[in-house]
GROMACS .gro file of C-alpha atoms in nm:
model
  188
    1MET     CA    1  12.382  10.176   8.634
    2ASN     CA    2  12.558   9.888   8.460
    3ILE     CA    3  12.738   9.623   8.658
    4GLU     CA    4  13.066   9.520   8.505
    5GLY     CA    5  13.050   9.175   8.349
    6LEU     CA    6  12.671   9.167   8.305
    7ASP     CA    7  12.525   9.184   7.956
    8TYR     CA    8  12.187   9.359   7.934
    9ASN     CA    9  11.950   9.321   7.641
   10THR     CA   10  11.906   9.699   7.640
   11ASP     CA   11  12.277   9.730   7.559
   12ARG     CA   12  12.253   9.484   7.269
   13PRO     CA   13  12.143   9.561   6.914
   14GLN     CA   14  11.766   9.561   6.862
   15LEU     CA   15  11.613   9.237   6.735
   16LEU     CA   16  11.480   9.251   6.382
   17MET     CA   17  11.222   8.976   6.441
   18ARG     CA   18  11.146   8.927   6.808
   19ALA     CA   19  10.946   8.608   6.752
   20TYR     CA   20  11.262   8.408   6.690
   21GLY     CA   21  11.466   8.546   6.978
   22ARG     CA   22  11.818   8.665   7.023
   23GLN     CA   23  11.985   8.327   6.967
   24VAL     CA   24  11.846   8.297   6.613
   25GLN     CA   25  11.947   8.658   6.542
   26GLU     CA   26  12.298   8.577   6.661
   27MET     CA   27  12.303   8.271   6.434
   28VAL     CA   28  12.211   8.494   6.140
   29GLU     CA   29  12.488   8.737   6.233
   30HIS     CA   30  12.732   8.444   6.243
   31ALA     CA   31  12.618   8.331   5.897
   32LEU     CA   32  12.672   8.682   5.762
   33GLN     CA   33  13.033   8.672   5.884
   34GLU     CA   34  13.105   8.332   5.724
   35PRO     CA   35  13.338   8.379   5.423
   36ASP     CA   36  13.267   8.041   5.255
   37ARG     CA   37  12.943   8.040   5.049
   38ALA     CA   38  12.882   7.667   5.100
   39GLU     CA   39  12.920   7.708   5.476
   40ARG     CA   40  12.681   8.008   5.469
   41GLN     CA   41  12.427   7.792   5.287
   42ARG     CA   42  12.465   7.517   5.547
   43CYS     CA   43  12.425   7.773   5.827
   44ALA     CA   44  12.114   7.917   5.663
   45GLU     CA   45  11.953   7.573   5.638
   46ALA     CA   46  12.033   7.507   6.006
   47ILE     CA   47  11.884   7.844   6.101
   48ILE     CA   48  11.567   7.761   5.905
   49ALA     CA   49  11.543   7.428   6.090
   50CYS     CA   50  11.562   7.614   6.423
   51MET     CA   51  11.308   7.872   6.310
   52LYS     CA   52  11.073   7.594   6.202
   53GLN     CA   53  11.089   7.439   6.549
   54ILE     CA   54  11.020   7.774   6.713
   55THR     CA   55  10.720   7.851   6.491
   56PRO     CA   56  10.462   7.569   6.475
   57SER     CA   57  10.282   7.522   6.144
   58ASN     CA   58   9.928   7.509   6.290
   59GLY     CA   59   9.804   7.312   5.991
   60ARG     CA   60   9.936   7.550   5.725
   61LYS     CA   61  10.088   7.408   5.408
   62LYS     CA   62  10.455   7.318   5.430
   63VAL     CA   63  10.535   7.521   5.117
   64ASP     CA   64  10.379   7.836   5.266
   65ILE     CA   65  10.568   7.794   5.594
   66MET     CA   66  10.901   7.741   5.427
   67HIS     CA   67  10.846   8.043   5.204
   68THR     CA   68  10.766   8.254   5.509
   69LEU     CA   69  11.068   8.126   5.701
   70TRP     CA   70  11.309   8.199   5.417
   71ASN     CA   71  11.162   8.548   5.383
   72HIS     CA   72  11.208   8.602   5.757
   73LEU     CA   73  11.570   8.488   5.730
   74ALA     CA   74  11.626   8.743   5.454
   75VAL     CA   75  11.473   9.016   5.670
   76MET     CA   76  11.680   8.919   5.973
   77SER     CA   77  11.996   8.938   5.759
   78ARG     CA   78  11.888   9.276   5.624
   79PHE     CA   79  11.883   9.111   5.278
   80GLN     CA   80  12.262   9.078   5.290
   81LEU     CA   81  12.294   8.699   5.326
   82ASP     CA   82  12.451   8.576   5.002
   83ILE     CA   83  12.309   8.225   4.960
   84ASP     CA   84  12.094   8.032   4.714
   85TYR     CA   85  11.741   8.077   4.846
   86PRO     CA   86  11.513   7.784   4.755
   87VAL     CA   87  11.216   8.023   4.723
   88GLU     CA   88  11.166   8.367   4.575
   89ILE     CA   89  11.240   8.629   4.840
   90VAL     CA   90  11.038   8.948   4.876
   91ASP     CA   91  11.255   9.250   4.815
   92VAL     CA   92  11.299   9.541   5.054
   93GLU     CA   93  11.069   9.766   4.851
   94GLY     CA   94  10.798   9.499   4.862
   95LEU     CA   95  10.810   9.506   5.240
   96ARG     CA   96  10.803   9.883   5.266
   97SER     CA   97  10.512   9.939   5.030
   98PRO     CA   98  10.186   9.979   5.217
   99ALA     CA   99   9.920   9.715   5.177
  100GLU     CA  100   9.629   9.792   4.948
  101LYS     CA  101   9.334   9.940   5.125
  102VAL     CA  102   9.032   9.716   5.139
  103PRO     CA  103   8.731   9.908   5.016
  104TYR     CA  104   8.463   9.947   5.279
  105PRO     CA  105   8.116   9.858   5.157
  106PRO     CA  106   7.925  10.177   5.084
  107GLN     CA  107   7.593  10.048   5.217
  108GLN     CA  108   7.423  10.195   5.520
  109VAL     CA  109   7.280   9.946   5.767
  110ARG     CA  110   6.946  10.053   5.912
  111ALA     CA  111   6.999   9.872   6.241
  112ARG     CA  112   7.371   9.854   6.307
  113HIS     CA  113   7.330   9.635   6.613
  114TYR     CA  114   7.183   9.362   6.391
  115GLY     CA  115   7.438   9.400   6.112
  116SER     CA  116   7.405   9.377   5.739
  117LEU     CA  117   7.353   8.999   5.719
  118VAL     CA  118   7.042   9.009   5.937
  119MET     CA  119   6.909   9.299   5.733
  120GLN     CA  120   6.976   9.109   5.409
  121SER     CA  121   6.796   8.806   5.549
  122LEU     CA  122   6.496   9.019   5.639
  123GLN     CA  123   6.489   9.168   5.287
  124GLN     CA  124   6.509   8.818   5.138
  125LEU     CA  125   6.226   8.702   5.364
  126LYS     CA  126   6.004   8.975   5.220
  127THR     CA  127   6.035   8.831   4.870
  128MET     CA  128   6.011   8.460   4.956
  129PRO     CA  129   5.684   8.271   4.906
  130GLU     CA  130   5.516   8.127   5.214
  131GLY     CA  131   5.630   7.782   5.312
  132ALA     CA  132   5.864   7.576   5.522
  133GLU     CA  133   6.179   7.735   5.377
  134ARG     CA  134   6.064   8.088   5.463
  135THR     CA  135   5.955   7.977   5.813
  136GLU     CA  136   6.294   7.816   5.877
  137LEU     CA  137   6.483   8.125   5.755
  138LEU     CA  138   6.262   8.343   5.977
  139LYS     CA  139   6.344   8.123   6.278
  140LEU     CA  140   6.718   8.142   6.205
  141THR     CA  141   6.707   8.517   6.148
  142ALA     CA  142   6.509   8.575   6.468
  143ALA     CA  143   6.756   8.361   6.665
  144ARG     CA  144   7.042   8.571   6.530
  145MET     CA  145   6.850   8.889   6.613
  146ARG     CA  146   6.798   8.765   6.968
  147ARG     CA  147   7.174   8.698   7.007
  148CYS     CA  148   7.253   9.045   6.871
  149LEU     CA  149   7.008   9.203   7.115
  150GLN     CA  150   7.162   9.012   7.405
  151GLN     CA  151   7.506   9.127   7.304
  152TRP     CA  152   7.436   9.492   7.223
  153THR     CA  153   7.143   9.599   7.440
  154THR     CA  154   7.055   9.593   7.805
  155GLY     CA  155   6.887   9.257   7.774
  156ASN     CA  156   6.552   9.334   7.611
  157THR     CA  157   6.526   9.015   7.406
  158SER     CA  158   6.157   8.963   7.453
  159ASN     CA  159   5.936   8.823   7.181
  160GLU     CA  160   5.761   9.162   7.166
  161LYS     CA  161   6.087   9.332   7.069
  162LEU     CA  162   6.167   9.065   6.806
  163ILE     CA  163   5.821   9.085   6.653
  164ALA     CA  164   5.829   9.466   6.650
  165ASP     CA  165   6.169   9.471   6.478
  166ILE     CA  166   6.072   9.204   6.225
  167ASP     CA  167   5.754   9.401   6.156
  168ARG     CA  168   5.946   9.727   6.114
  169TYR     CA  169   6.222   9.594   5.887
  170THR     CA  170   5.994   9.383   5.665
  171ASP     CA  171   5.731   9.658   5.627
  172GLY     CA  172   5.473   9.452   5.815
  173MET     CA  173   5.481   9.161   5.570
  174LEU     CA  174   5.585   8.897   5.827
  175ARG     CA  175   5.413   9.016   6.144
  176ASP     CA  176   5.148   8.741   6.152
  177GLU     CA  177   5.401   8.465   6.088
  178ALA     CA  178   5.638   8.608   6.350
  179GLU     CA  179   5.356   8.622   6.607
  180GLN     CA  180   5.277   8.255   6.540
  181LEU     CA  181   5.640   8.152   6.580
  182PHE     CA  182   5.708   8.368   6.886
  183PRO     CA  183   5.391   8.388   7.096
  184LEU     CA  184   5.348   8.697   7.307
  185LYS     CA  185   5.299   8.658   7.679
  186GLY     CA  186   4.936   8.675   7.782
  187ARG     CA  187   4.809   8.564   7.440
  188ASN     CA  188   4.717   8.209   7.350
   0.00000   0.00000   0.00000
């Protein structure tokens, strides 16, 4: 039921880029209707200034932001705004083409709750010579393992569990060192 005199957003054309709002879209529509090219250019620059105020830069480079804003203006005008763009605009086909798929690493992780970085650290620990560097890496790896266990399990983050997992994933090569670093309860 529509009440005469009220304008509902559902009755209006759909926004092409909702982040900028209806007022910016209406400004773009006004610029499209402008017959004078110089006036269209001035309107486009004013629209970009408004869009820049709406979208904070968050530390990004000014060149990147301006390029993005001009591309968004082109999209909002359905690539029909006849002006001199100060940057190269992505064409319609460039927007429609799907992004390249990122290849997923083919490796299998033995203990998925620890992740591949912990497993790589444990493999590296197996090949390192004894010393302060290996001890420090073992401490860091065990701390990360403890955080992973806290996050993914029911809370079994005991030293026994850490030592058992370090022993299992390093083929027993670091058990003695792990027991020294993480003493078991009841042993001194």
